[in-house]
Coordinates of C-alpha atoms in Angstrom, one line a residue:
X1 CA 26.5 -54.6 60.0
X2 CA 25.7 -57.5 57.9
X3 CA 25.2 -57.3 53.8
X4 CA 22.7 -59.7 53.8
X5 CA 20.3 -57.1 52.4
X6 CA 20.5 -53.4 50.6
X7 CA 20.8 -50.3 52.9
X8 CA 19.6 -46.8 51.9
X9 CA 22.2 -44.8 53.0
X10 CA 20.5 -42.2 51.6
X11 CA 18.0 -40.6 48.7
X12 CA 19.3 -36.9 48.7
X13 CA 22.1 -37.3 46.2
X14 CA 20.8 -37.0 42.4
X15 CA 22.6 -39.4 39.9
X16 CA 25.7 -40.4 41.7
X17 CA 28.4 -41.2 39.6
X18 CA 31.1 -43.0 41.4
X19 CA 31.5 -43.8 45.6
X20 CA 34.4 -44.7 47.0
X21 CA 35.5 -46.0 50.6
X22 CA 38.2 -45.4 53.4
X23 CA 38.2 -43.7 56.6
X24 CA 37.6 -40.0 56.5
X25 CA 37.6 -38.7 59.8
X26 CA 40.0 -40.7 61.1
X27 CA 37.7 -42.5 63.4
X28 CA 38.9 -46.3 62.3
X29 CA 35.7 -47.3 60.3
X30 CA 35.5 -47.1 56.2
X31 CA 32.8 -43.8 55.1
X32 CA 31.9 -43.4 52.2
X33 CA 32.4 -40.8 49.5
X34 CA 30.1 -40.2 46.4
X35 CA 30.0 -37.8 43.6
X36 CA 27.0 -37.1 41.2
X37 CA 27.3 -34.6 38.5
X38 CA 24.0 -33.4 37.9
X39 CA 23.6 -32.4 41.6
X40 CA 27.2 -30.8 41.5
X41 CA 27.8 -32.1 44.6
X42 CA 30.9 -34.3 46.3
X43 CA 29.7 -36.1 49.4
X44 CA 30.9 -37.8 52.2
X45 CA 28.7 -40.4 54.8
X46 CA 30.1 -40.9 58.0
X47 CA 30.4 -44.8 59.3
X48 CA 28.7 -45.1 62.8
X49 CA 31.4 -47.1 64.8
X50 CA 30.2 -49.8 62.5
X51 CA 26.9 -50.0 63.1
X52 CA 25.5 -48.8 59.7
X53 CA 25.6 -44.8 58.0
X54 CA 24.3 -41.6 59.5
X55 CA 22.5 -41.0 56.2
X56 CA 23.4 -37.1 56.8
X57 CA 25.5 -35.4 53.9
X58 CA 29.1 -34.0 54.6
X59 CA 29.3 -31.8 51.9
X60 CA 32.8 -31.3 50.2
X61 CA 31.5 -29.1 47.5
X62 CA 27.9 -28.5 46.0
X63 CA 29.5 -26.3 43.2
X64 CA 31.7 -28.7 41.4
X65 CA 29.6 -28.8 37.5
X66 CA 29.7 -32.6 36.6
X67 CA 31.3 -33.9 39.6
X68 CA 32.7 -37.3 38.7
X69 CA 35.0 -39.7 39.7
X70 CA 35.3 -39.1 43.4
X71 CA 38.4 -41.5 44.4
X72 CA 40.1 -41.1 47.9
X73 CA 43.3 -41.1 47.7
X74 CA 46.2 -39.4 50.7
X75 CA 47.8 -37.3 48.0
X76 CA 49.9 -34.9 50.4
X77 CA 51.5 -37.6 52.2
X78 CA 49.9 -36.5 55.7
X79 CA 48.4 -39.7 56.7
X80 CA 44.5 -38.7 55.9
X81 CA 42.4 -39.6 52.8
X82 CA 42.0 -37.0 50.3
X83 CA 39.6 -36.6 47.3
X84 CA 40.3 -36.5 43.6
X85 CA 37.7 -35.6 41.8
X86 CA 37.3 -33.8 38.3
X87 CA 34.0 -32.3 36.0
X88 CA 33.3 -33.4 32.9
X89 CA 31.5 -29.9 32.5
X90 CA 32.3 -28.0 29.3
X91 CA 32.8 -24.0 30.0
X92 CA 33.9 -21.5 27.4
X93 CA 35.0 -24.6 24.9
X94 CA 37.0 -26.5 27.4
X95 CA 36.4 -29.4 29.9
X96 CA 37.1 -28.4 33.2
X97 CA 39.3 -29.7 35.5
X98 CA 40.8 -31.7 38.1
X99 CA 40.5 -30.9 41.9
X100 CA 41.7 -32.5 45.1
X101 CA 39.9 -31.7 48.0
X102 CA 42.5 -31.9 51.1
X103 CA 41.3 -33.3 54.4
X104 CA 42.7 -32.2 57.7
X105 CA 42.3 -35.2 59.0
X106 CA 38.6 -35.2 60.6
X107 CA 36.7 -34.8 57.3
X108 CA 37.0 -31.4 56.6
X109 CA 38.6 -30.3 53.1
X110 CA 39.9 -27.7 51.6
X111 CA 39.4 -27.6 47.6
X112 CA 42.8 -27.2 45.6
X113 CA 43.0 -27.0 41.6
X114 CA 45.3 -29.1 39.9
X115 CA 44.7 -29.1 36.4
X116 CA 43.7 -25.7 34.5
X117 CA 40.6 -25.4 32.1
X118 CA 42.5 -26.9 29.8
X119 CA 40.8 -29.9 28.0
X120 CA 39.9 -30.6 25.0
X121 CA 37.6 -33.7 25.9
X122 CA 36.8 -34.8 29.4
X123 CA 38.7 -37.2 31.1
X124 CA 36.2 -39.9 32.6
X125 CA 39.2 -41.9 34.5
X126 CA 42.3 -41.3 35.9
X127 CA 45.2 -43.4 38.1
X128 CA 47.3 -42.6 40.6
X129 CA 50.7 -43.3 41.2
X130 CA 54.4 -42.1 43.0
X131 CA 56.5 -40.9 39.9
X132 CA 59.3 -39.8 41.9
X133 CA 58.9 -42.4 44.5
X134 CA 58.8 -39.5 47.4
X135 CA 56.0 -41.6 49.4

């Protein structure tokens, strides 16, 4: 696929926020992950063996209030791209929190708090990193 001109990968997410890239279903091309808050919705778009995006939404959740800051990341170790992704939603006084979505490995996930409705302001960016160097 040459960049020598935008692609529309697609018009049905509202206000994305963030996309990230990496192979999600394992398939050895890069897909792409969005989040948009105002939609709720975290999104993956499945790389056609290079030749350009299907265009059809993989919907990871469509219930996440504020979605933002969909990053992949393998945080189990397993050899598969997860996603981080948090809500900058407040909800009874707090922000809410942070969520990784595990993947089995062919771009199906499995949400998984990891942060409690604790928050006194949202957090808009976060890093990851090994603290006790266990891979």
């Amino acid at each position: 696929m040459a960049f020598n001109s935008e692609v529309n990968i697609t018009s049905a997410v509202f206000d994305p926020n963030k996309a990230d890239t990496g192979d999600i279903d394992g398939d050895g091309y890069i897909d792409i992950v969005v989040s948009s808050g105002t939609d709720k919705k975290i999104t993956w778009y499945k790389n056609n063996n290079g030749q350009g995006f299907t265009g059809n939404q993989n919907i990871v959740t469509s219930s996440l209030n504020g979605a933002c800051n969909a990053t992949l990341v393998d945080i189990d170790n397993d050899g598969d791209l997860d996603i981080m992704a948090n809500s900058t939603y407040l909800v009874q006084g707090n922000y809410t929190s942070l969520f990784c979505y595990k993947n089995n490995g062919q771009g199906i996930f499995t949400q998984q708090l990891i942060t409690p409705e604790e928050f006194g302001n949202p957090a808009y960016s976060y890093n990851y990193v090994d603290v006790d160097s266990d891979g």
